[in-house]
Short mmCIF file of C-alpha atoms and ligand atoms in Angstrom, two decimals:
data_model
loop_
_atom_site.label_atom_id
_atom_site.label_comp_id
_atom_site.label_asym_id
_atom_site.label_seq_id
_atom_site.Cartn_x
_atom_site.Cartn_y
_atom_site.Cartn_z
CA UNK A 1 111.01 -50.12 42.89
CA UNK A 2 110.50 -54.11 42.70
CA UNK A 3 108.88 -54.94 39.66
CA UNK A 4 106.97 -57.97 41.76
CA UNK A 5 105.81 -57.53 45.29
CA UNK A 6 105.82 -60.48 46.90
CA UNK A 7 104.47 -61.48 50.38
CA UNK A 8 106.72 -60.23 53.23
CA UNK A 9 109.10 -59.75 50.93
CA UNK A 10 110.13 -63.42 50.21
CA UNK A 11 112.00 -64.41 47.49
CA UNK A 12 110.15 -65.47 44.49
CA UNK A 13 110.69 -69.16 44.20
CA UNK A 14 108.83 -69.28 47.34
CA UNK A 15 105.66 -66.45 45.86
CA UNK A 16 104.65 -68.22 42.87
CA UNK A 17 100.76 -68.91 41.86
CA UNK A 18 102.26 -72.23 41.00
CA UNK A 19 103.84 -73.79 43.39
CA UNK A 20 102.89 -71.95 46.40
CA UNK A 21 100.44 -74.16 48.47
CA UNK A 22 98.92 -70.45 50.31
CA UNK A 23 97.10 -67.87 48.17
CA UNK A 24 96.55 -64.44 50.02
CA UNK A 25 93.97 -62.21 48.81
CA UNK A 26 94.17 -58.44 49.57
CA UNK A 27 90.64 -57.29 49.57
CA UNK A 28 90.62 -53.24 49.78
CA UNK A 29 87.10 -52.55 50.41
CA UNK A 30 85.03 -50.43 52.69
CA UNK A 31 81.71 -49.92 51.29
CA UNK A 32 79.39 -50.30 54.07
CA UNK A 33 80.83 -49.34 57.00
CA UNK A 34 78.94 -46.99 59.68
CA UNK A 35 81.61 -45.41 61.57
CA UNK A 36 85.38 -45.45 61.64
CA UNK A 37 85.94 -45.28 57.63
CA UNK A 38 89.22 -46.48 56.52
CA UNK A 39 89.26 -50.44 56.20
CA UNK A 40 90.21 -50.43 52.53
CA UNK A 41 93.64 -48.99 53.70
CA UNK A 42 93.81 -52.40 55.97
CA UNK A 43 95.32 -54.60 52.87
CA UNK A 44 98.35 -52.05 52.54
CA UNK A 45 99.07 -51.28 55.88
CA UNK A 46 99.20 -55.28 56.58
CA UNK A 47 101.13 -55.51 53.47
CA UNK A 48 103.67 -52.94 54.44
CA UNK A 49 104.05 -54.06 58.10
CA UNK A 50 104.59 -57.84 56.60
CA UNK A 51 107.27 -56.88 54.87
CA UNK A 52 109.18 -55.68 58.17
CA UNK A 53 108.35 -58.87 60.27
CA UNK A 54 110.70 -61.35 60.71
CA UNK A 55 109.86 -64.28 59.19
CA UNK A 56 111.33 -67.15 61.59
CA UNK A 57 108.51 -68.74 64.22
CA UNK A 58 110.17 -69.19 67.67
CA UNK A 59 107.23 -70.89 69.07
CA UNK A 60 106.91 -73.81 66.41
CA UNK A 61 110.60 -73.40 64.92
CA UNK A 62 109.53 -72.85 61.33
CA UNK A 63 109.46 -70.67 58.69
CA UNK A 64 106.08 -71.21 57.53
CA UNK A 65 106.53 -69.27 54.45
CA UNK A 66 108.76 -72.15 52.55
CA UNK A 67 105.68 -73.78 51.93
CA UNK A 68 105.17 -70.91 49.57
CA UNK A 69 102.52 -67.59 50.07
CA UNK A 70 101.55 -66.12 46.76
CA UNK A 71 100.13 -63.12 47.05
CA UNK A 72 97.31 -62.12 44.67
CA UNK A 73 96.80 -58.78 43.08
CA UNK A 74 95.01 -56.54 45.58
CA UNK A 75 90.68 -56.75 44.65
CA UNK A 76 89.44 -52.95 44.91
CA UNK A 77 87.14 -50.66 42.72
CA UNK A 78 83.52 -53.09 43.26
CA UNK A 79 80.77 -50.86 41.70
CA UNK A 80 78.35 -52.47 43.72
CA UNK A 81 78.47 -54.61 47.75
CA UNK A 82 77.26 -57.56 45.30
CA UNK A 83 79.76 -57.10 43.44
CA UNK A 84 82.14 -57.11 45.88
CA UNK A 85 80.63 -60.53 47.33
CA UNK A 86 80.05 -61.78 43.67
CA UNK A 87 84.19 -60.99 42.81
CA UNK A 88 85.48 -62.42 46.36
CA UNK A 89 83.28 -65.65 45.80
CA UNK A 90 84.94 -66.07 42.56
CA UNK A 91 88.61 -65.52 43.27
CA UNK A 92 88.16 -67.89 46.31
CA UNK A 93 86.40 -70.19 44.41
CA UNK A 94 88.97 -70.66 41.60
CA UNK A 95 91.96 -70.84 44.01
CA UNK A 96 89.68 -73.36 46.10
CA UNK A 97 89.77 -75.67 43.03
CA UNK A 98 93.25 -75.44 42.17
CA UNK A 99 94.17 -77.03 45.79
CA UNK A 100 95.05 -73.64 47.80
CA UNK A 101 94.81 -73.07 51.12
CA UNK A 102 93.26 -69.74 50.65
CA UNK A 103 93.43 -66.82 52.76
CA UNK A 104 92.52 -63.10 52.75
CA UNK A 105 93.24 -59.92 54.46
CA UNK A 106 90.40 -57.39 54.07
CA UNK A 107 89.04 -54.94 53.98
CA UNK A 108 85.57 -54.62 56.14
CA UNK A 109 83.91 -57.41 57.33
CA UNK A 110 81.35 -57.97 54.37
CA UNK A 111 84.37 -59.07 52.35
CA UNK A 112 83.89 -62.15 54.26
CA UNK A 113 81.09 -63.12 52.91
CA UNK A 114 81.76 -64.44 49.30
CA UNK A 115 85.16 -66.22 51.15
CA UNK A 116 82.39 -68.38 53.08
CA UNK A 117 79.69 -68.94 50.17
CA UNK A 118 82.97 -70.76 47.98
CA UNK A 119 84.44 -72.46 51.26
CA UNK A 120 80.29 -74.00 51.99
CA UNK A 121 80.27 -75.23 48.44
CA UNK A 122 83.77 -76.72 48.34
CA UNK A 123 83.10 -78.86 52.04
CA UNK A 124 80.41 -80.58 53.58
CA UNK A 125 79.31 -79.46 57.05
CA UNK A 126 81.90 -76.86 57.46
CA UNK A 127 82.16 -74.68 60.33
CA UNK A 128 82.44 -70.91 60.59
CA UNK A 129 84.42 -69.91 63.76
CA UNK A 130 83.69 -66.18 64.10
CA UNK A 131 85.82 -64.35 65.79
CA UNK A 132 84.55 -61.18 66.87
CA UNK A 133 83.41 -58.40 69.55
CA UNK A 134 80.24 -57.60 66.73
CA UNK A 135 77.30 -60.74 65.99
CA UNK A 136 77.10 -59.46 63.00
CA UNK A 137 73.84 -61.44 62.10
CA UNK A 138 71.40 -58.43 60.38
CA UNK A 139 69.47 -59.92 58.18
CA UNK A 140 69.72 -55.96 56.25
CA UNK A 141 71.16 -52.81 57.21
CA UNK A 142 71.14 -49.31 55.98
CA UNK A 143 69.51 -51.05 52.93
CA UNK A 144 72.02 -53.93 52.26
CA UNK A 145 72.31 -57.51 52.80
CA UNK A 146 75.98 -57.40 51.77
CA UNK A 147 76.39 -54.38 54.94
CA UNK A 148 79.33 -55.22 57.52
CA UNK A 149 76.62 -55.50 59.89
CA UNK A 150 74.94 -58.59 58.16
CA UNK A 151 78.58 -60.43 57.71
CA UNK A 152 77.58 -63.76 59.25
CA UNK A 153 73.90 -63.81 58.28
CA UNK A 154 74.42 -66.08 55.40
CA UNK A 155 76.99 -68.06 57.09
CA UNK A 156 74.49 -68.90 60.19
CA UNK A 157 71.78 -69.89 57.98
CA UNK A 158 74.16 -72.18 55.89
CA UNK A 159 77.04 -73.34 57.92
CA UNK A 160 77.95 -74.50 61.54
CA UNK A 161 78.73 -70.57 62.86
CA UNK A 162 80.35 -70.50 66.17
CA UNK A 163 80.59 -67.17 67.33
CA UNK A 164 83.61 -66.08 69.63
CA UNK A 165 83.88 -62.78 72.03
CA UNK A 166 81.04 -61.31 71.17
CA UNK A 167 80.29 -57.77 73.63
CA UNK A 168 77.77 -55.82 70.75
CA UNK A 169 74.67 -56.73 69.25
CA UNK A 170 71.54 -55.28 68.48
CA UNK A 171 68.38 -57.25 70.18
CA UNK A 172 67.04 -58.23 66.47
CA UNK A 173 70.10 -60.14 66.71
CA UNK A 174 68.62 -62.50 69.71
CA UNK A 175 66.33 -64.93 67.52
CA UNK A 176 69.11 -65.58 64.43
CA UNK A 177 71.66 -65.97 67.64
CA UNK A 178 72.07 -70.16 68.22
CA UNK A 179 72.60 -69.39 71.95
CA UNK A 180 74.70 -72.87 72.43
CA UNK A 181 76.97 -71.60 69.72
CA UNK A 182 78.22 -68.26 71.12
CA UNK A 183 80.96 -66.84 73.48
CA UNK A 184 80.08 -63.93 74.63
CA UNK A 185 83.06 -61.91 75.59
CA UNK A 186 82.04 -61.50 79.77
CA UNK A 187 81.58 -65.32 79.87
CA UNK A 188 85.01 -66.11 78.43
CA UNK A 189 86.26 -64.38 81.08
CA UNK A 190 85.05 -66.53 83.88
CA UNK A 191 85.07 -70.14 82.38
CA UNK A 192 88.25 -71.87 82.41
CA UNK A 193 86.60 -74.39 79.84
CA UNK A 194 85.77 -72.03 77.48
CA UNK A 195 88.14 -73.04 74.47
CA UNK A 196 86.89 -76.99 75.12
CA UNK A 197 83.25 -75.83 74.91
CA UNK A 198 84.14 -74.22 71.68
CA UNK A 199 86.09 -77.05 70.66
CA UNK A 200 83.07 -79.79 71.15
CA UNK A 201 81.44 -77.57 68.48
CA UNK A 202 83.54 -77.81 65.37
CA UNK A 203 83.19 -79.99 62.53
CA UNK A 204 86.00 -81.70 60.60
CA UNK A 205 86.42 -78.34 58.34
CA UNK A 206 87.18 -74.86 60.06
CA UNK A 207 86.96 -71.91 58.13
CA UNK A 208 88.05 -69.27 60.88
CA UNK A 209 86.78 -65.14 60.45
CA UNK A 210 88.78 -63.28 62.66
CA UNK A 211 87.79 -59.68 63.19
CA UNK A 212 90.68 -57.92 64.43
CA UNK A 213 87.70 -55.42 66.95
CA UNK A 214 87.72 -58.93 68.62
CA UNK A 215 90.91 -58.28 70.34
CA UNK A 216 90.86 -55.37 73.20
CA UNK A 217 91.05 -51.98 72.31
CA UNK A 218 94.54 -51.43 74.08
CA UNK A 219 96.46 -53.80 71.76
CA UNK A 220 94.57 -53.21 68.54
CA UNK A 221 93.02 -49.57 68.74
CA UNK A 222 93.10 -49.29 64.64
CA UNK A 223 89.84 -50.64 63.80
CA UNK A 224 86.61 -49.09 62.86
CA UNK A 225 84.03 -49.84 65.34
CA UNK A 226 86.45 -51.21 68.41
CA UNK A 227 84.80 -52.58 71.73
CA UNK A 228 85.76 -52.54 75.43
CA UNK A 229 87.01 -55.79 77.05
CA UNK A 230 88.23 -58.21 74.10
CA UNK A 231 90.58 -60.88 73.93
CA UNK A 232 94.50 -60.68 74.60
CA UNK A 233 97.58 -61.62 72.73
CA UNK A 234 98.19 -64.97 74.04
CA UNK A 235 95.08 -66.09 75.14
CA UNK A 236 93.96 -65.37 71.51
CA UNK A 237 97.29 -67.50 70.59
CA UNK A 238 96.59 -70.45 72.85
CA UNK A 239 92.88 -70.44 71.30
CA UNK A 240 94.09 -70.57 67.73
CA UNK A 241 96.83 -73.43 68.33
CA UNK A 242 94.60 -75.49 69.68
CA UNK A 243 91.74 -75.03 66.72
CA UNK A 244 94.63 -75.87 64.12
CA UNK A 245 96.18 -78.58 65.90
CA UNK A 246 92.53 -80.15 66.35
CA UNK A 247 90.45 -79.21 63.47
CA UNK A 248 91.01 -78.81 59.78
CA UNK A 249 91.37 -75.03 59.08
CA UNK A 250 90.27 -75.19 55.60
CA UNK A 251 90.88 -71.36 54.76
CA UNK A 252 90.94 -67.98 56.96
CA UNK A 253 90.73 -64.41 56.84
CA UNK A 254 91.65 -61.16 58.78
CA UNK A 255 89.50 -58.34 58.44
CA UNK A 256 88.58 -54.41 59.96
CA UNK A 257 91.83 -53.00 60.29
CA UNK A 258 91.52 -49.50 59.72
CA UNK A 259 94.77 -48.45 59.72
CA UNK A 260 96.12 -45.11 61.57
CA UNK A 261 99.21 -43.66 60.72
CA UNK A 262 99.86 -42.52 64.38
CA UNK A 263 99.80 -46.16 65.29
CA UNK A 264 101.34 -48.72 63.51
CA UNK A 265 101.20 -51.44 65.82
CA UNK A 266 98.02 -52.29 64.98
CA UNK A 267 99.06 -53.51 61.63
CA UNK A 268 102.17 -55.10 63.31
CA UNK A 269 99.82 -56.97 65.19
CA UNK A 270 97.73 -58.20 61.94
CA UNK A 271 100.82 -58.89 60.16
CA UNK A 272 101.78 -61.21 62.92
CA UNK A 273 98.65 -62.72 63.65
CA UNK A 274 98.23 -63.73 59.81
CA UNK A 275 101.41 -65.47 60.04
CA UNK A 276 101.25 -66.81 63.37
CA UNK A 277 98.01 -68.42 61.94
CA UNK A 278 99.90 -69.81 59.14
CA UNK A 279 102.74 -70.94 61.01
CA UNK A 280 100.44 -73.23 63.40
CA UNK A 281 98.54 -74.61 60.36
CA UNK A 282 101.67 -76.11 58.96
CA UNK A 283 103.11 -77.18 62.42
CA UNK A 284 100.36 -79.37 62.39
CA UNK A 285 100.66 -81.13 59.05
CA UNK A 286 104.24 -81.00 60.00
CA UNK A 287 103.23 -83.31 63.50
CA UNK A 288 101.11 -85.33 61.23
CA UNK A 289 104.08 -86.13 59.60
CA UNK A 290 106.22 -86.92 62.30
CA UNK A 291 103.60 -89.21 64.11
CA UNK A 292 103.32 -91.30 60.96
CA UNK A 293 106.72 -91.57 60.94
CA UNK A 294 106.88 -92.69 64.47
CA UNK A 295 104.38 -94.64 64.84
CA UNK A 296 105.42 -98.02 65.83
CA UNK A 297 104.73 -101.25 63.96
CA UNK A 298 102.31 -102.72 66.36
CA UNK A 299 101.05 -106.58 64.65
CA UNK A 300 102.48 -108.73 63.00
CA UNK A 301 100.90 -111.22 61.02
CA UNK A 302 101.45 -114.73 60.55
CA UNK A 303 99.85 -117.90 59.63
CA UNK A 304 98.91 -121.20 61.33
CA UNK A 305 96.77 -123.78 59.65
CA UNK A 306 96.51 -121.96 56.60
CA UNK A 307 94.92 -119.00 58.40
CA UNK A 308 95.89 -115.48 59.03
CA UNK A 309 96.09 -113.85 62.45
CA UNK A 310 96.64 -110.48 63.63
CA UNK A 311 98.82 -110.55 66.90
CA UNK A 312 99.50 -107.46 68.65
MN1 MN B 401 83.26 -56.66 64.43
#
């Protein structure tokens, strides 16, 4: 047995809380949920099918996980959903400070919830791109505001929420809906412009929620409440390369996989998507880079009668 589990497996000068500049937090938790149980086995079952990905990117020709991935001790055995939100907000919060790009793998949806509260407090005007086949906007359910239902209530009331692939809602749901800001899943499918319309809508700070029932039920059966007609593999790729290579992704998370033990490839899928996500935020500050570096020396200055001029 290996006394410290890192990430996929990666070697340890590239899993420490110190120098990595990615914190993952495991959040096994399924309180709330109404139907398929078995979300708190998510963090494991993504853990375990991490560790048998391999770990170069064709598509961006990286391995994202130099940058460093620490992973966090795994958050499980809340008393309470507030306590659940209350312990998530904190752990975020901390990492938040000490300059980590912080992500988490839950877990049911309501883990979410704390992950946004720190991310609102640490930027101004952020945006919530939800990412989803469920609105998720009860103000209560079954009792709770911290239910899996009411995920996104806070976050529409406090943040920019733009709400992606949406196909389930209850009608309650209609007045906390901002109509301009959702996708619903049947319109995706006929509009071309789809990903520029969601586009126009983000601020300079993206925190993305990506519910894994977003994606259709043939390539990602293991979730708890899964939907008819979601989004594909590459579509769902395209989508996500273009929000990192156009807006700040501040911080993400990955939640609802209920794992089966029939069907792995659900958690294959996870694994990958996590670092696929992770791979196009650094390709990014990795262009940055390379366009600074590139870009040309375009005036020079000079003077004439003791004044300065700009010439291009
Ligand atoms: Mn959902």
């Amino acid at each position: 047995m290996k006394l410290i589990r890192t990430y996929a497996g990666i070697p340890e000068e590239y899993a420490s809380a110190e120098k990595s500049k990615v914190v993952l937090i495991p959040v096994a938790y399924d309180g709330t949920s109404t139907w398929g149980k078995g979300a708190d086995k998510g963090p494991g079952a993504f853990l375990e099918a991490s560790e048998n990905m391999e770990l170069y990117d064709i598509e961006t020709d990286s391995e994202v996980y130099r940058e460093g991935i620490y992973l966090t001790e795994t958050l499980d055995g809340f008393n309470s959903p507030e306590n659940m939100v209350n312990t998530v907000h904190n752990e975020v919060k901390d990492f938040i400070n000490r300059g980590k790009m912080v992500t988490m793998i839950g877990g049911e949806h309501s883990v979410s919830i704390g992950a946004i509260r720190a991310f609102n407090e640490a930027h101004q005007g952020l945006t919530v791109l939800q990412i989803d086949a469920h609105a998720d906007l009860r103000k209560e359910y079954n009792g709770s505001k911290y239910n899996h239902a009411c995920a996104l209530y806070e976050a529409s009331q406090i943040t920019n929420l733009v709400q992606v692939g949406i196909r389930s809602m209850d009608r309650s749901e209609v007045s906390v809906m901002n109509r301009d800001h959702v996708f619903f899943a049947h319109e995706i499918m006929s509009n071309d412009y789809w990903m520029d319309n969601v586009l126009d809508l983000m601020t300079d700070n993206v925190y993305i929620t990506f519910d894994l029932d977003a994606l259709d039920p043939s390539i990602l059966p293991s979730t708890g409440t899964p939907e008819p007609g979601g989004l594909f593999w590459y579509e769902t790729l395209e989508f996500l390369k273009r929000i990192f290579e156009e807006c700040n992704v501040v911080g993400f998370d990955i939640v609802e996989l209920c794992p089966n033990k029939k069907e792995k490839s659900s958690d294959f899928l996870a694994a990958k998507l996590y670092y696929k996500m992770l791979s196009y935020k650094f390709k990014q500050n990795m262009e940055e880079i390379e366009n600074e570096y590139e870009q040309p020396y375009n005036f020079e200055k000079f003077e004439r009668n003791g004044e300065q001029y700009d010439e291009k």
